[in-house]
Coordinates of C-alpha atoms in Angstrom, one line a residue:
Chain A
X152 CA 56.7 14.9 14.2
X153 CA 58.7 17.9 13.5
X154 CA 60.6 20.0 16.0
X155 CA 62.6 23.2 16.1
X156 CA 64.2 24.6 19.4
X157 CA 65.1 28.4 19.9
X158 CA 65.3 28.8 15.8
X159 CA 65.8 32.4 14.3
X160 CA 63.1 34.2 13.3
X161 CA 63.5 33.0 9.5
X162 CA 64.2 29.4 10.6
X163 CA 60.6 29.8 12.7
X164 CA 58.9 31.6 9.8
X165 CA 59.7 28.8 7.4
X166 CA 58.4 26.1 9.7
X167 CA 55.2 27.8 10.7
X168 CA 54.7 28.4 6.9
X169 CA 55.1 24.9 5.8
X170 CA 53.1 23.8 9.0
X171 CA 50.4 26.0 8.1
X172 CA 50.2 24.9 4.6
X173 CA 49.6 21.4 5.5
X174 CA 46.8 22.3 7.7
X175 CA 45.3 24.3 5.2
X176 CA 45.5 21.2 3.4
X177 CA 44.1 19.1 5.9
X178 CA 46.2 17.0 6.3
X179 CA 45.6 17.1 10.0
X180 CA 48.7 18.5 12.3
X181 CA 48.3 20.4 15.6
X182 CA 51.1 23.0 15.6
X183 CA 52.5 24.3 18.8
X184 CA 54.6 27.5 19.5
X185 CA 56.0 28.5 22.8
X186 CA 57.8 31.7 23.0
X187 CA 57.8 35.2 24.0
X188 CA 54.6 36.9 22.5
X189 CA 52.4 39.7 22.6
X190 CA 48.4 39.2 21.6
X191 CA 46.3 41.5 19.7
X192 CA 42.8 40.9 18.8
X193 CA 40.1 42.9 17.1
X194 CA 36.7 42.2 16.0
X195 CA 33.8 42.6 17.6
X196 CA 35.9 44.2 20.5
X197 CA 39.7 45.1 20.9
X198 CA 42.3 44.1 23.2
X199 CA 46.0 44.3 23.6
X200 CA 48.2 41.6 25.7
X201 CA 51.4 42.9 26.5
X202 CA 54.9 40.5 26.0
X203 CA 54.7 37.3 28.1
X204 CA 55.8 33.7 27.4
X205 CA 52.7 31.5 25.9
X206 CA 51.6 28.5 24.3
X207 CA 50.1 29.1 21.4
X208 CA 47.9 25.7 19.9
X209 CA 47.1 25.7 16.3
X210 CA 44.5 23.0 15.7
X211 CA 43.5 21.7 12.2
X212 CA 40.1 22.9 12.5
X213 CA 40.8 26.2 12.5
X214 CA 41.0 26.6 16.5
X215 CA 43.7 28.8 17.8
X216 CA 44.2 28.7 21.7
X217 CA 47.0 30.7 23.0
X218 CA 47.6 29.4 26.8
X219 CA 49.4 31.3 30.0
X220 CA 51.3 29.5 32.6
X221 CA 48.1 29.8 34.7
X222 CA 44.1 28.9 34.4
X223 CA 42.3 26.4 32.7
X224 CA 41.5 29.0 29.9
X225 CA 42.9 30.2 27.1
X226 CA 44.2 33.9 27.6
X227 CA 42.9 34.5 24.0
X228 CA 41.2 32.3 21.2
X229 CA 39.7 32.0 17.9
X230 CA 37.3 29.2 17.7
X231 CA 37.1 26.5 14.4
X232 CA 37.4 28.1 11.0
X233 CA 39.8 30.3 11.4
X234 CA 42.3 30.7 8.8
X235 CA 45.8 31.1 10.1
X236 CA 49.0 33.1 8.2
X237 CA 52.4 33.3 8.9
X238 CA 54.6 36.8 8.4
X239 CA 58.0 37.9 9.8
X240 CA 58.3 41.9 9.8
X241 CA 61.6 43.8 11.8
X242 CA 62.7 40.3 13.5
X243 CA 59.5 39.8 14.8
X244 CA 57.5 36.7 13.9
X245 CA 54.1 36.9 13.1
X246 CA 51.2 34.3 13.1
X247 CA 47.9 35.5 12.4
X248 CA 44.0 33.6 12.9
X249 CA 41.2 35.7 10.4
X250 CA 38.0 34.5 11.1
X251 CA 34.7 36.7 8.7
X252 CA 31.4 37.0 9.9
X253 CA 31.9 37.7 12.4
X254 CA 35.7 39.2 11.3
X255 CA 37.8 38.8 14.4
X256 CA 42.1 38.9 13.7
X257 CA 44.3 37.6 16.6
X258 CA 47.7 38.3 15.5
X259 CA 49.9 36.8 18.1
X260 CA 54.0 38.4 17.5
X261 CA 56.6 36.3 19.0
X262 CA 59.9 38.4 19.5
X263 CA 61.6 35.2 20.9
X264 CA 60.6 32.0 19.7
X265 CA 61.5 28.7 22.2
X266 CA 59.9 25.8 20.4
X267 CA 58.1 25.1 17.5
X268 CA 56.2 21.6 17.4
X269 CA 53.9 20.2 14.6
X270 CA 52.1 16.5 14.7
X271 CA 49.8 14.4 13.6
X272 CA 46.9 13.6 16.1
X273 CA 44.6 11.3 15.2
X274 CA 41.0 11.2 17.2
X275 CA 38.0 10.3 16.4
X276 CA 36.9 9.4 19.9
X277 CA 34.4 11.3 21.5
X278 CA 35.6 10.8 25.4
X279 CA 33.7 8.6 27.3
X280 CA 33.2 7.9 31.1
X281 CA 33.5 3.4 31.3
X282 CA 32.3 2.0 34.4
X283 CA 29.7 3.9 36.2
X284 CA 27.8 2.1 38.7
X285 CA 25.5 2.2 36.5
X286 CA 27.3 0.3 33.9
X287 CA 28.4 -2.4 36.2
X288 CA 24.9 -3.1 36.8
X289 CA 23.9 -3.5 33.7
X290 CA 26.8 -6.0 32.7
X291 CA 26.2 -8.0 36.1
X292 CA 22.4 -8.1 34.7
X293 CA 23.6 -9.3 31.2
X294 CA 25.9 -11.8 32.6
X295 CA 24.6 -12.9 35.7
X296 CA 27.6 -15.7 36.2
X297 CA 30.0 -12.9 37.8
X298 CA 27.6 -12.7 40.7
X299 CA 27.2 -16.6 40.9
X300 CA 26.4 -19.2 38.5
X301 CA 22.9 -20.2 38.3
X302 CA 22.0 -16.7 39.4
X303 CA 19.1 -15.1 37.4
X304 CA 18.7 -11.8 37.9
X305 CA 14.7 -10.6 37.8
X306 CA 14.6 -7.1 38.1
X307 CA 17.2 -4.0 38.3
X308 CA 16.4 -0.4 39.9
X309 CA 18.3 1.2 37.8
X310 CA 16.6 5.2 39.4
X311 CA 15.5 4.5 42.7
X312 CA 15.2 6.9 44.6
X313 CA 15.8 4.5 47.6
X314 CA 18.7 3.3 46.6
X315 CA 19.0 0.1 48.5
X316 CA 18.5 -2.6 46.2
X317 CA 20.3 -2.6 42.8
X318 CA 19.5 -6.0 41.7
X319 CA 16.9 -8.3 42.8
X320 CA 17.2 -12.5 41.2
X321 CA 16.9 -16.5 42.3
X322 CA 19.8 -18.2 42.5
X323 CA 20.4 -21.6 41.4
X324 CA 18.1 -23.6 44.0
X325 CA 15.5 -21.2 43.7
X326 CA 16.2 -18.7 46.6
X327 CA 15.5 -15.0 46.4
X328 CA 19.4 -13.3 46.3
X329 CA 19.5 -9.5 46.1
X330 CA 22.8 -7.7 45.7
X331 CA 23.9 -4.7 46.6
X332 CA 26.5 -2.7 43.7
X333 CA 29.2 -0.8 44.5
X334 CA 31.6 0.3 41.6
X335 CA 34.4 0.6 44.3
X336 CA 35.9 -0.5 47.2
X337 CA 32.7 -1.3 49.2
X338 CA 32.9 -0.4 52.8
X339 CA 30.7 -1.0 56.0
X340 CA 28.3 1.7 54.8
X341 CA 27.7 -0.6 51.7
X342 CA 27.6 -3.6 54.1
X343 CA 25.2 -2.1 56.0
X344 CA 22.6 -0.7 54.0
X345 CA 22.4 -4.4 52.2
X346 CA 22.0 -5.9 55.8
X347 CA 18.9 -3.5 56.8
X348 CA 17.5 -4.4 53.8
X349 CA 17.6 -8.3 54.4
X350 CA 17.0 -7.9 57.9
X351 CA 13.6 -6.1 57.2
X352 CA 12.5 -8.8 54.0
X353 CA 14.1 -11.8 56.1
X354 CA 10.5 -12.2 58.4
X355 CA 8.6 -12.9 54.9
X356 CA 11.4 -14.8 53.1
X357 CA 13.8 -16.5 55.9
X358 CA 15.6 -17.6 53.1
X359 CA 16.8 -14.3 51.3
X360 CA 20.2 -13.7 50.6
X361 CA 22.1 -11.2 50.2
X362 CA 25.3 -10.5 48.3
X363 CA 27.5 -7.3 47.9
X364 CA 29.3 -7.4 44.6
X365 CA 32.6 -4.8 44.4
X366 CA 35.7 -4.6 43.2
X367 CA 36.8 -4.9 46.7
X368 CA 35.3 -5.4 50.2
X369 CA 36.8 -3.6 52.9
X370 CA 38.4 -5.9 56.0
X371 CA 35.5 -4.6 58.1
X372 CA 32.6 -4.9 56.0
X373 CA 33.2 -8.6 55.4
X374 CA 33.3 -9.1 59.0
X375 CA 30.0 -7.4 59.5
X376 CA 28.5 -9.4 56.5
X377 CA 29.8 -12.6 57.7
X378 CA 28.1 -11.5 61.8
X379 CA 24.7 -11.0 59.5
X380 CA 24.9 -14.2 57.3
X381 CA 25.5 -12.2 54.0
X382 CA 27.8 -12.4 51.3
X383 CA 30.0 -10.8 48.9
X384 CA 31.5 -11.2 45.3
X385 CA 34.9 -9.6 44.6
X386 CA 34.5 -8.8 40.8
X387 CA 37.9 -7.7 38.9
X388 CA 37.2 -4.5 36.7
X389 CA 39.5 -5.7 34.1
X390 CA 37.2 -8.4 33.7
X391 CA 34.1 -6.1 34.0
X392 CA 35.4 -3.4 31.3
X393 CA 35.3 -5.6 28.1
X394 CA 31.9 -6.2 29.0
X395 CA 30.6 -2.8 29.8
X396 CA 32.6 -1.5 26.8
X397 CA 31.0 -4.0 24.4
X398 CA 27.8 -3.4 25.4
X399 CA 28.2 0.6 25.8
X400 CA 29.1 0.1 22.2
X401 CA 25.9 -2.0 21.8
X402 CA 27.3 -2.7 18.3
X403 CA 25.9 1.0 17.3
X404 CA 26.6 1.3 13.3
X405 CA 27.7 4.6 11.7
X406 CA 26.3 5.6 8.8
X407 CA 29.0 5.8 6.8
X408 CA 29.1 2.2 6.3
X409 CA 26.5 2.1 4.0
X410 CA 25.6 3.2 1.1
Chain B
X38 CA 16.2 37.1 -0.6
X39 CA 13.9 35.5 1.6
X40 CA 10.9 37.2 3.3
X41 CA 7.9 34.6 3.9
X42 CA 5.5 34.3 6.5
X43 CA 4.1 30.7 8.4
X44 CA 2.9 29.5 11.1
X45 CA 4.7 29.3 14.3
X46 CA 3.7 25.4 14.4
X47 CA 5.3 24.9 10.4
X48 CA 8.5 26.2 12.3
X49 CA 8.2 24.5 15.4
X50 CA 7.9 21.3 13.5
X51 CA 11.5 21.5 11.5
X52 CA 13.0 22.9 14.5
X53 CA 12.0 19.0 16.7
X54 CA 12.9 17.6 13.5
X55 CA 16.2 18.8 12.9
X56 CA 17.6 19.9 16.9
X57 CA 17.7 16.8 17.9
X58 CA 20.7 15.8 15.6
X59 CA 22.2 18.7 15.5
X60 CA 23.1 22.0 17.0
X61 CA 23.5 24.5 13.7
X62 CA 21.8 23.7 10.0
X63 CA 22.4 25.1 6.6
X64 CA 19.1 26.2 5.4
X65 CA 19.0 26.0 1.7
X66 CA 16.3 28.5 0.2
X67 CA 15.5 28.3 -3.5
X68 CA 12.1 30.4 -4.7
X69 CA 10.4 26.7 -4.6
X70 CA 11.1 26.2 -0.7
X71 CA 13.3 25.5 1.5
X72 CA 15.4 22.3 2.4
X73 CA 17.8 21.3 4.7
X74 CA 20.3 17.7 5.3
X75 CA 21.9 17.5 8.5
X76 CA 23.7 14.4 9.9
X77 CA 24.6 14.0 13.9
X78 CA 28.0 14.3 15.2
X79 CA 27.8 10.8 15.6
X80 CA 27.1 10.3 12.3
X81 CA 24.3 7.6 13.1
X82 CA 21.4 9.6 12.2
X83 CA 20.8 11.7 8.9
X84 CA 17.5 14.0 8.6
X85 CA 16.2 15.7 4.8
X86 CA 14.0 17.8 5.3
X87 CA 11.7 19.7 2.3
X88 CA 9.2 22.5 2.9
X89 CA 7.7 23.5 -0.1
X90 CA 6.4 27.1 -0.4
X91 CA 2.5 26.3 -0.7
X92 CA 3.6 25.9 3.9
X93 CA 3.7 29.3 3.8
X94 CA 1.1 32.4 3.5
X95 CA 3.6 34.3 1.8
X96 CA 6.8 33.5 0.7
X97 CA 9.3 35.0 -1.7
X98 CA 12.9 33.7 -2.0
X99 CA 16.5 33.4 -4.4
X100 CA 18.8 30.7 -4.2
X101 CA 20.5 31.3 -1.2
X102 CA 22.3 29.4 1.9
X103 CA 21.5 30.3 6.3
X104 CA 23.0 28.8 8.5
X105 CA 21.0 28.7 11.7
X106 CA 21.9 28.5 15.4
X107 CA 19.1 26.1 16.5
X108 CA 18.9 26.7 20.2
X109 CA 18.5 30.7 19.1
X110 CA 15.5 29.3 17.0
X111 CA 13.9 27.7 19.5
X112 CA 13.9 30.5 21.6
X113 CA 12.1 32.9 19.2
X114 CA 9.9 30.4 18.7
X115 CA 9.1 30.4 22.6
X116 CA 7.7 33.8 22.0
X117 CA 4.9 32.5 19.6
X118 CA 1.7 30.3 20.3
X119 CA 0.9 27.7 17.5
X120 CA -1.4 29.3 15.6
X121 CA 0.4 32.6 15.9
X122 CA 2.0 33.9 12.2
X123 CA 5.8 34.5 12.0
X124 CA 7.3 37.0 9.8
X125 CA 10.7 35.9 8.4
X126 CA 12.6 38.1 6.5
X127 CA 16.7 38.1 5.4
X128 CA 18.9 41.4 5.8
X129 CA 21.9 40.1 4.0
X130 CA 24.2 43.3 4.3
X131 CA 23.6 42.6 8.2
X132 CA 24.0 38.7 8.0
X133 CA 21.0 38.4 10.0
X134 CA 17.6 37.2 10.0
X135 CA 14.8 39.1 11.5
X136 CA 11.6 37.5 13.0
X137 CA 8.6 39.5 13.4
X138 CA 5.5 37.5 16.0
X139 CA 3.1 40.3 17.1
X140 CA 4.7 43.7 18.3
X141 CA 8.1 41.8 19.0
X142 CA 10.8 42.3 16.5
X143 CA 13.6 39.8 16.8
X144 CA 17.1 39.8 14.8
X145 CA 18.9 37.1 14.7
X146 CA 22.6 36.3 13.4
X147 CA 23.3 33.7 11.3
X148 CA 26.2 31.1 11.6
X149 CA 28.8 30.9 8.7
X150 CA 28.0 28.2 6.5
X151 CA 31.4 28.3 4.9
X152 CA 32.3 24.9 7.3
X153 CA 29.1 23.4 7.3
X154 CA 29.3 20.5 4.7
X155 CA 27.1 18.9 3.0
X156 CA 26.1 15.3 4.0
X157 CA 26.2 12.5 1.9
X158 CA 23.3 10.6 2.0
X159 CA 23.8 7.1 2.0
X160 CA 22.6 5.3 -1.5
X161 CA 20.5 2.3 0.1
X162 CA 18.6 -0.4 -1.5
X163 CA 15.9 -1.6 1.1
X164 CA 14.0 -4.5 0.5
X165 CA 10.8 -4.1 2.8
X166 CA 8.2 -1.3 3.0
X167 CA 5.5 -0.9 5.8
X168 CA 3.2 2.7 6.0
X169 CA 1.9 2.7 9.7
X170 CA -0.1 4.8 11.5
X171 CA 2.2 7.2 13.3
X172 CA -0.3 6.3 16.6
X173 CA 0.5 2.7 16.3
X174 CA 4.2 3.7 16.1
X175 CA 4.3 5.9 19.2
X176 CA 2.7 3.3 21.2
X177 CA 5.2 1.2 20.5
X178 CA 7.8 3.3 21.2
X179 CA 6.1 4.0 24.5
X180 CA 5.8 0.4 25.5
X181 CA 9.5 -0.1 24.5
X182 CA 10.8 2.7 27.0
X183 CA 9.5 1.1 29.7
X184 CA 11.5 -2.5 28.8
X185 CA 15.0 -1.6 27.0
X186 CA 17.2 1.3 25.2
X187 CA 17.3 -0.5 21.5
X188 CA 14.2 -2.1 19.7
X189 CA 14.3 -4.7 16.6
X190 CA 12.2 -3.6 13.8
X191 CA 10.8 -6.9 12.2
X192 CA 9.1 -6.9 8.7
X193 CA 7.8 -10.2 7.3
X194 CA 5.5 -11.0 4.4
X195 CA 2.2 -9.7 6.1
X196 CA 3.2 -8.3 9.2
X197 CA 5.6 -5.8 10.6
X198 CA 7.1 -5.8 14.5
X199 CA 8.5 -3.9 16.7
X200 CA 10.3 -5.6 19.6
X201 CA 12.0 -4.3 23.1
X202 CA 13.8 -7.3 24.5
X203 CA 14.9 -5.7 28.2
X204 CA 17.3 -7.5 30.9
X205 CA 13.9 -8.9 32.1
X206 CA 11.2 -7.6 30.6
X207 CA 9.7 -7.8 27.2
X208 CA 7.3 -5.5 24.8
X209 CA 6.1 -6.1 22.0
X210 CA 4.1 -4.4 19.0
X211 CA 2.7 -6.5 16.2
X212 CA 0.5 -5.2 13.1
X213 CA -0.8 -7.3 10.4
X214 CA -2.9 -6.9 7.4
X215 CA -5.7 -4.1 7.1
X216 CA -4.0 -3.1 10.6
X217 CA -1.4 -1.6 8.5
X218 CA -1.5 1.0 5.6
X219 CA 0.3 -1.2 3.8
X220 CA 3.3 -3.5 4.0
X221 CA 5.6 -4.8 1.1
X222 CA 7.8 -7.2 2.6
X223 CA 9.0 -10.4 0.6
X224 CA 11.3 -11.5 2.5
X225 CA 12.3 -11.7 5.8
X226 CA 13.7 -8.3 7.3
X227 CA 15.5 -7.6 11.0
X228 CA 17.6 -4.8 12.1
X229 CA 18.3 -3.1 15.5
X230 CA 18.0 0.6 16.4
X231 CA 18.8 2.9 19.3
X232 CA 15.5 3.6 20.7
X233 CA 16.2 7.0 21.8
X234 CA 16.9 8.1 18.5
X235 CA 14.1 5.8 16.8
X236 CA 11.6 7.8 19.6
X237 CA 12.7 11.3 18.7
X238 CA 12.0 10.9 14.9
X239 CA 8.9 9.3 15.4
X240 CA 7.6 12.1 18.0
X241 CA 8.2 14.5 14.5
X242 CA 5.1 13.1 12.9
X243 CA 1.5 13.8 13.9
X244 CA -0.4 11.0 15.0
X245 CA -3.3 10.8 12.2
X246 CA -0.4 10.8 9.6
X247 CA 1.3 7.8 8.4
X248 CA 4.8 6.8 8.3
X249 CA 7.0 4.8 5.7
X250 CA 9.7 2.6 6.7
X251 CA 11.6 1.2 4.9
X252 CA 13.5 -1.9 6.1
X253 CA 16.4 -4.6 5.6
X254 CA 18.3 -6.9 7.8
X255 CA 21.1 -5.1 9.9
X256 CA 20.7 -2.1 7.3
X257 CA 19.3 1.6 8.1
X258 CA 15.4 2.6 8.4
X259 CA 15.0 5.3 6.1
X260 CA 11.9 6.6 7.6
X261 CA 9.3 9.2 5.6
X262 CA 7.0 11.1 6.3
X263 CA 5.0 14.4 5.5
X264 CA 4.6 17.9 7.6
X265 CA 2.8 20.9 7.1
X266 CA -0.5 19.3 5.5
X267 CA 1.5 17.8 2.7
X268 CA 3.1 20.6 1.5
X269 CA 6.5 19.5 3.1
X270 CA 8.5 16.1 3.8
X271 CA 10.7 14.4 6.2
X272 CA 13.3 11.9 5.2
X273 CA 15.2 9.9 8.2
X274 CA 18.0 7.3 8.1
X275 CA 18.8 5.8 10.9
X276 CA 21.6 3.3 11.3
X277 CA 21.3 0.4 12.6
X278 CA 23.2 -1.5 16.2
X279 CA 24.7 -4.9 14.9
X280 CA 24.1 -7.4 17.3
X281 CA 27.4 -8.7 18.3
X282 CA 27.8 -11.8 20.8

């Protein structure tokens, strides 16, 4: 990682130029600048930004983002394939993203420069949401033992539109279990909606249980499962994650092994 | 230059083929035809696509490169029916291409292909072959979908299988003998694929045609077939999940 604090304009001019070089060359860095900075860009439109104090992202691919203190969004932006130059002209330092077809310049001048920062980031991770309820399903389904042992899970509603019964199985003697999922702290709602359930099947099956499975169970829903006869299974995520992870991964091969 | 006219459907066809992996292509035109690679941002599925010139009613054409924003494709092609006959022609001081369907005129820009690569397609030795009836394939596919999100694709010595093995359910598709086109399959082949890829690429394919697969054991499918009556080709590599437990 390389950084420069409040450098002169030449100090800032020969960093951004060796920075830049090495992106050109792929070799992967995201550059930062901070500073005081006014934004031009023309292409397919034209606008001027006068002076403020910005973050300016130069990204590997070509993607310049120059950021505000404010909003989500950029102020201004080039995206990927942009090829970036550095220039110092009367003090003022100059760093400018050329994209053709269509050909759009930003040309960001700092006349105050606060921080330069260049580094490697490495990420070939596309992010990734672990542990919908969804998810915990499916790995109570493929390993039935962190409900109960014995239990065998026979069917899973994975889109009903009901929404009361998430899993459906026989446990070890035989009996009809269903369980109710929740991916968090399960409350008396959760508690509840399992119960009606049971309570309406329990006239043809007097033997039906029911189990809610979370990663916790609120003081008052256990008591109101316990008043009904029903049960619950505390199931630690960090125990959970390794096996949704594995199987979100389902062992999926990328091409580029081969061949 | 490029100016040719085809069918709407010709079109439609590469356009399921090739949006389903991928957002933007590089159309390479030579004056034989056109052909295009494109691999998935996951990199798990490769398509190579051919479309010879005899797909067209006219077609005239240099060595040259397009890159194409598929979803603006696909909605120029919502303008045509079928049967209906596109005009396609290249403006290259404007960068553009310009579509002509019936009294509508439609220009379209074209994406840079200075960053669009060229994949490398995978040099793979498979051992098995089966040529199926893309009908027999789809059903397949359609009994899987009910049952699971991966099937296994089994090829061995006569017959070839396709199995969905779900939480609880099971399907299964198994074709032997004269009920396939033909299978080549000395030994023993078994490999596991992400049905919703496996279903797109066979939806390509008409259902009268057949399909080749090729096959080994936790390997890719490289899957074949033709389009537009012959006169162009689809290659698919899919890779495989590797069962893990």
């Amino acid at each position: 990682m390389n950084i420069l604090r409040d450098p002169e304009p030449e100090a800032a001019l020969a960093f951004l130029q060796a920075e830049l070089a090495g992106l050109m060359e792929r070799r992967g860095h995201l550059v930062q600048a901070v500073g005081l900075c006014t934004v031009r860009y023309q292409g397919r439109a034209r606008s001027d930004l006068s002076a403020g104090e910005r973050l300016v992202l130069l990204k590997p691919d070509g993607t310049l983002l120059v950021h505000g203190a404010e909003k989500a969004k950029p102020i201004n932006w080039q995206p990927p394939g942009a090829s970036f130059t550095a220039s110092l002209a009367d003090g003022l330092v100059g760093l400018t993203a050329i994209r053709t077809r269509p050909e759009e310049i930003v040309q960001v001048t700092f006349s105050r420069v606060d921080l330069l920062v260049s580094l490697p980031l490495h990420d070939n991770v596309d992010l990734d949401l672990l542990g919908t309820e969804d998810d915990l399903q499916a790995a109570l389904c493929r390993h039935p033992d962190l409900v109960e042992p014995g239990f065998v899970p026979a069917r899973r509603e994975r889109n009903t539109k009901r929404g009361y019964l998430d899993l459906d199985g026989r446990d070890a003697k035989g009996r009809r279990v269903v369980v109710e999922v929740k991916r968090t702290t399960a409350g008396v709602g959760e508690a509840q909606q399992l119960w009606r359930y049971v309570e309406r099947m329990r006239g043809q099956d007097p033997d039906l249980r029911g189990v809610l499975v979370a990663p916790r169970v609120a003081e008052r829903a256990r008591a109101l499962l316990a008043d009904h006869g029903l049960e619950w299974r505390e199931v630690e995520w960090s125990k959970v994650l390794p096996k949704i992870e594995a199987m979100r991964a389902g062992g999926q091969a990328s091409l580029a092994r081969f061949g | 230059m490029f100016k040719a006219k085809l069918k709407a459907e010709v079109l439609k066809t590469i356009l399921d083929a090739v949006a389903t992996l991928v957002d933007e292509a590089k159309i390479h035109v030579t004056p034989e035809g056109l052909s295009l690679k494109a691999v998935d941002p996951a990199h798990v599925a490769m398509v190579d696509l051919s479309l010879g010139k005899k797909a067209f009613a006219e077609y005239k054409a240099t060595d040259l490169d397009m890159g194409v924003d598929l979803d603006k494709l696909k909605d120029i092609l919502k303008l045509a029916g079928s049967q209906d006959l596109i005009d396609i022609e290249y403006k290259e001081d404007a960068h553009k291409l310009v579509f002509k369907l019936g009294h509508i005129t439609r220009r379209m820009s074209l994406v840079d292909t200075a960053n669009m690569g060229d994949p490398k397609v995978p040099n793979l030795s498979l051992p098995n072959q089966v040529v199926v009836l893309a009908s027999e394939l789809q059903q397949g596919i359609k009994a899987s979908e009910a049952v699971s999100d991966h099937i296994a694709l089994v090829a061995d010595g006569k017959a070839f299988e396709l199995v969905a093995e779900g939480d609880t359910d099971q399907a299964h598709l198994r074709l032997e003998g004269s009920e396939l086109i033909k299978i080549q399959a000395p030994q023993k082949s078994r490999s596991l694929f992400s049905l919703d890829y496996f279903s797109t690429m066979s939806k390509v394919v008409k259902a009268t045609d057949a399909v080749t697969l090729n096959l080994g054991t936790d390997f890719p499918v490289k899957i074949e077939f033709d389009i537009a009556d012959g006169n162009g080709h689809i290659i698919y590599l899919l890779a495989p999940r590797i069962e893990s437990e």
